XYZ file of C-alpha atoms in Angstrom:
243
model
C 12.213 -15.143 11.199
C 14.766 -12.349 10.786
C 12.259 -9.701 9.726
C 9.417 -7.852 11.391
C 6.911 -5.266 10.143
C 5.920 -2.277 12.262
C 3.036 0.142 11.733
C 2.979 3.851 12.468
C -0.496 5.392 12.491
C -0.071 8.930 11.150
C -3.502 9.899 12.567
C -4.024 12.418 9.787
C -7.188 13.196 7.865
C -6.235 10.751 5.102
C -5.691 7.969 7.666
C -2.188 7.114 6.440
C -0.048 4.328 7.775
C 3.740 4.263 7.512
C 5.118 0.721 7.370
C 8.586 -0.136 8.644
C 10.357 -3.357 7.677
C 12.928 -4.318 10.316
C 15.892 -6.648 9.938
C 15.869 -7.890 13.539
C 19.558 -8.910 13.909
C 20.870 -5.463 12.872
C 17.815 -3.380 13.924
C 18.008 -1.663 10.536
C 14.696 -0.631 8.997
C 13.142 0.420 5.712
C 10.466 3.133 5.872
C 7.767 2.709 3.245
C 5.965 5.887 2.130
C 6.964 8.027 5.141
C 4.301 10.712 5.447
C 5.946 12.594 8.309
C 9.619 12.496 9.331
C 9.165 13.139 13.048
C 6.916 10.093 13.487
C 9.565 7.860 11.907
C 12.386 9.452 13.931
C 10.478 9.087 17.211
C 9.514 5.475 16.534
C 13.090 4.532 15.597
C 14.525 6.276 18.652
C 12.070 4.597 21.024
C 12.678 1.136 19.556
C 16.434 1.535 19.012
C 16.079 1.134 15.240
C 18.276 2.572 12.502
C 16.720 3.843 9.285
C 18.723 2.456 6.365
C 16.425 2.632 3.302
C 13.286 4.442 2.086
C 10.844 2.910 -0.415
C 8.285 5.077 -2.224
C 5.305 3.776 -4.200
C 4.266 7.046 -5.875
C 4.723 10.812 -5.763
C 1.684 11.951 -3.726
C 2.650 14.197 -0.813
C 1.095 11.990 1.866
C 3.551 9.261 0.759
C 6.693 11.331 0.281
C 6.274 14.276 2.661
C 8.709 13.094 5.310
C 11.569 12.168 2.993
C 13.500 15.485 2.670
C 13.680 15.838 6.462
C 14.687 12.189 6.945
C 17.581 12.748 4.522
C 18.879 15.854 6.298
C 21.334 14.058 8.577
C 21.818 10.705 6.843
C 22.930 9.286 3.511
C 20.610 6.406 2.662
C 19.118 5.111 -0.597
C 15.645 6.295 -1.583
C 13.938 3.883 -3.957
C 10.959 4.992 -6.034
C 9.337 5.002 -9.470
C 11.553 6.114 -12.353
C 8.443 7.466 -14.127
C 7.917 10.007 -11.337
C 11.471 11.309 -10.886
C 10.437 14.770 -12.062
C 7.925 14.933 -9.188
C 10.165 13.254 -6.587
C 13.709 14.498 -7.299
C 15.147 12.982 -4.099
C 14.723 9.404 -5.406
C 18.325 8.142 -5.620
C 17.496 4.681 -7.001
C 14.785 4.922 -9.706
C 12.909 1.671 -10.311
C 10.953 0.201 -13.202
C 8.786 -2.860 -13.655
C 10.556 -6.172 -12.923
C 13.472 -4.496 -11.141
C 14.891 -6.329 -8.127
C 16.258 -4.708 -4.995
C 17.536 -6.245 -1.776
C 17.505 -5.632 1.954
C 19.728 -7.852 4.101
C 19.532 -10.757 1.650
C 15.816 -10.320 1.087
C 14.852 -10.121 -2.574
C 12.191 -7.512 -3.392
C 10.414 -7.518 -6.736
C 9.129 -4.280 -8.264
C 5.783 -4.401 -10.054
C 4.509 -1.422 -12.082
C 0.846 -0.666 -11.396
C -0.167 2.511 -13.279
C -3.637 3.941 -12.732
C -3.771 5.869 -9.465
C -0.675 7.673 -10.750
C 1.143 6.935 -14.000
C 4.329 5.699 -12.366
C 2.942 3.883 -9.293
C 5.003 0.837 -8.274
C 4.599 -1.788 -5.546
C 7.104 -3.891 -3.594
C 6.536 -7.659 -3.481
C 8.586 -9.858 -1.139
C 7.915 -13.491 -2.012
C 10.034 -14.876 0.846
C 7.882 -13.053 3.419
C 4.564 -13.297 1.518
C 4.348 -9.509 1.736
C 3.104 -6.811 -0.644
C 3.540 -3.086 0.041
C 1.047 -1.664 -2.430
C 0.638 2.033 -1.653
C -2.659 3.324 -3.074
C -3.312 0.789 -5.843
C -4.989 -2.015 -3.909
C -6.806 -1.271 -0.658
C -8.495 -3.660 1.753
C -11.888 -4.158 0.041
C -11.147 -1.324 -2.377
C -8.692 0.356 -4.735
C -7.235 3.801 -5.311
C -8.964 6.451 -7.365
C -7.941 6.685 -11.003
C -6.233 10.086 -10.991
C -3.620 10.043 -13.740
C -3.991 6.766 -15.594
C -6.882 5.145 -17.406
C -9.479 2.740 -16.073
C -7.964 0.127 -18.358
C -4.514 0.622 -16.791
C -5.923 0.379 -13.275
C -7.931 -2.728 -14.123
C -4.825 -4.466 -15.479
C -2.739 -3.287 -12.525
C -5.229 -4.798 -10.082
C -5.314 -8.038 -12.068
C -1.538 -8.164 -11.851
C -1.761 -7.997 -8.047
C -4.680 -10.436 -7.920
C -2.438 -13.005 -9.627
C 0.087 -12.972 -6.755
C 0.048 -15.975 -4.387
C -3.201 -16.117 -2.387
C -1.278 -16.162 0.915
C 0.363 -12.785 0.154
C -0.278 -10.274 2.927
C -1.456 -6.902 1.634
C -0.036 -3.786 3.312
C -1.707 -0.724 1.807
C -1.205 2.801 3.077
C -4.604 3.957 4.323
C -7.208 2.854 6.852
C -10.091 2.952 4.389
C -11.377 -0.551 5.046
C -14.670 0.341 6.759
C -15.705 2.839 4.071
C -14.719 0.291 1.417
C -16.661 -2.448 3.204
C -19.817 -0.313 3.175
C -19.483 0.138 -0.574
C -18.725 -3.555 -1.136
C -21.871 -4.465 0.783
C -23.844 -1.948 -1.277
C -22.803 -3.511 -4.599
C -22.779 -7.158 -3.433
C -25.448 -7.313 -0.690
C -25.794 -11.112 -0.946
C -22.072 -11.878 -0.643
C -21.736 -13.726 2.670
C -17.962 -13.205 2.848
C -18.467 -9.442 2.497
C -21.208 -9.447 5.155
C -18.939 -11.248 7.612
C -15.949 -9.085 6.874
C -18.008 -5.909 7.201
C -19.059 -6.929 10.723
C -15.499 -7.793 11.676
C -14.064 -4.537 10.294
C -16.783 -2.474 11.977
C -15.967 -4.098 15.327
C -12.215 -3.527 14.832
C -12.683 0.144 13.992
C -14.973 0.694 16.988
C -12.039 -0.465 19.115
C -9.644 1.750 17.154
C -7.771 -1.251 15.743
C -5.863 -1.399 12.456
C -7.637 -3.606 9.883
C -4.430 -4.446 7.988
C -2.773 -6.428 6.594
C -5.324 -8.082 4.357
C -4.454 -10.947 2.006
C -4.845 -11.560 -1.712
C -7.120 -14.519 -0.902
C -9.403 -12.346 1.241
C -9.449 -9.588 -1.370
C -10.490 -12.019 -4.110
C -13.487 -12.970 -1.955
C -14.518 -9.533 -0.700
C -13.123 -6.778 -2.952
C -15.592 -5.822 -5.711
C -12.805 -4.251 -7.807
C -10.862 -7.516 -7.963
C -14.088 -9.342 -8.794
C -14.908 -7.166 -11.823
C -14.554 -9.305 -14.954
C -14.062 -6.533 -17.522
C -12.653 -3.021 -17.839
C -16.211 -1.725 -18.359
C -17.429 -3.347 -15.149
C -14.422 -2.030 -13.244
C -15.009 1.507 -14.575
C -18.692 1.335 -13.609
C -17.786 0.281 -10.054
C -15.004 2.844 -9.663
C -17.216 5.710 -10.842
C -19.995 4.481 -8.550
C -17.550 4.457 -5.608
C -16.369 7.988 -6.445
C -19.950 9.193 -5.868
C -20.761 6.855 -2.948
């Protein structure tokens, strides 16, 4: 396998992760949603990696904050949602639904998933069974509906749920334990949720990362993917907002 994924734990209040996709033969990397520039620079220096692309899922500051500084001494493409160009002016390659980009021969498919923000996009790499999904789909949860409608978010999640079951889900926050508590609250008799809750609790007690998840696991244990109507999704999301 010519590619490897690295995780940088930002250790901030929002529990962000920055994901790096490395092309092993060239040691070139993509930074996905780089919260803080210095963390990316330090990681790359220590591992002898060269930053060659930046991918953004949406405009929120905890996903784009490090970009201006990372661009100060290098000319590299910044991919991101066309719909959010006014909020993220340093996007050099604006992307829309069904766009394709590449990284060392790897084909990456862009999927629009409005809801959390109006222009939110995700990056799906079929060849690696990998999804970088920002704040739309979380392990056992989903992002808050800030800019879009509940209907948009419901359809966006369904779009991701339809990806191959083996797809590994790389979201951008360590919210799994909080999400697991809510999932258990709304589906107390779901054995898969009970088991996953125990596993996640044990991982977090050891300070371990609970990601990536998978589409298959999310279909079994994520109440938001299990909602069978917009109304049911809205009820769950509003319940979670107050949980």
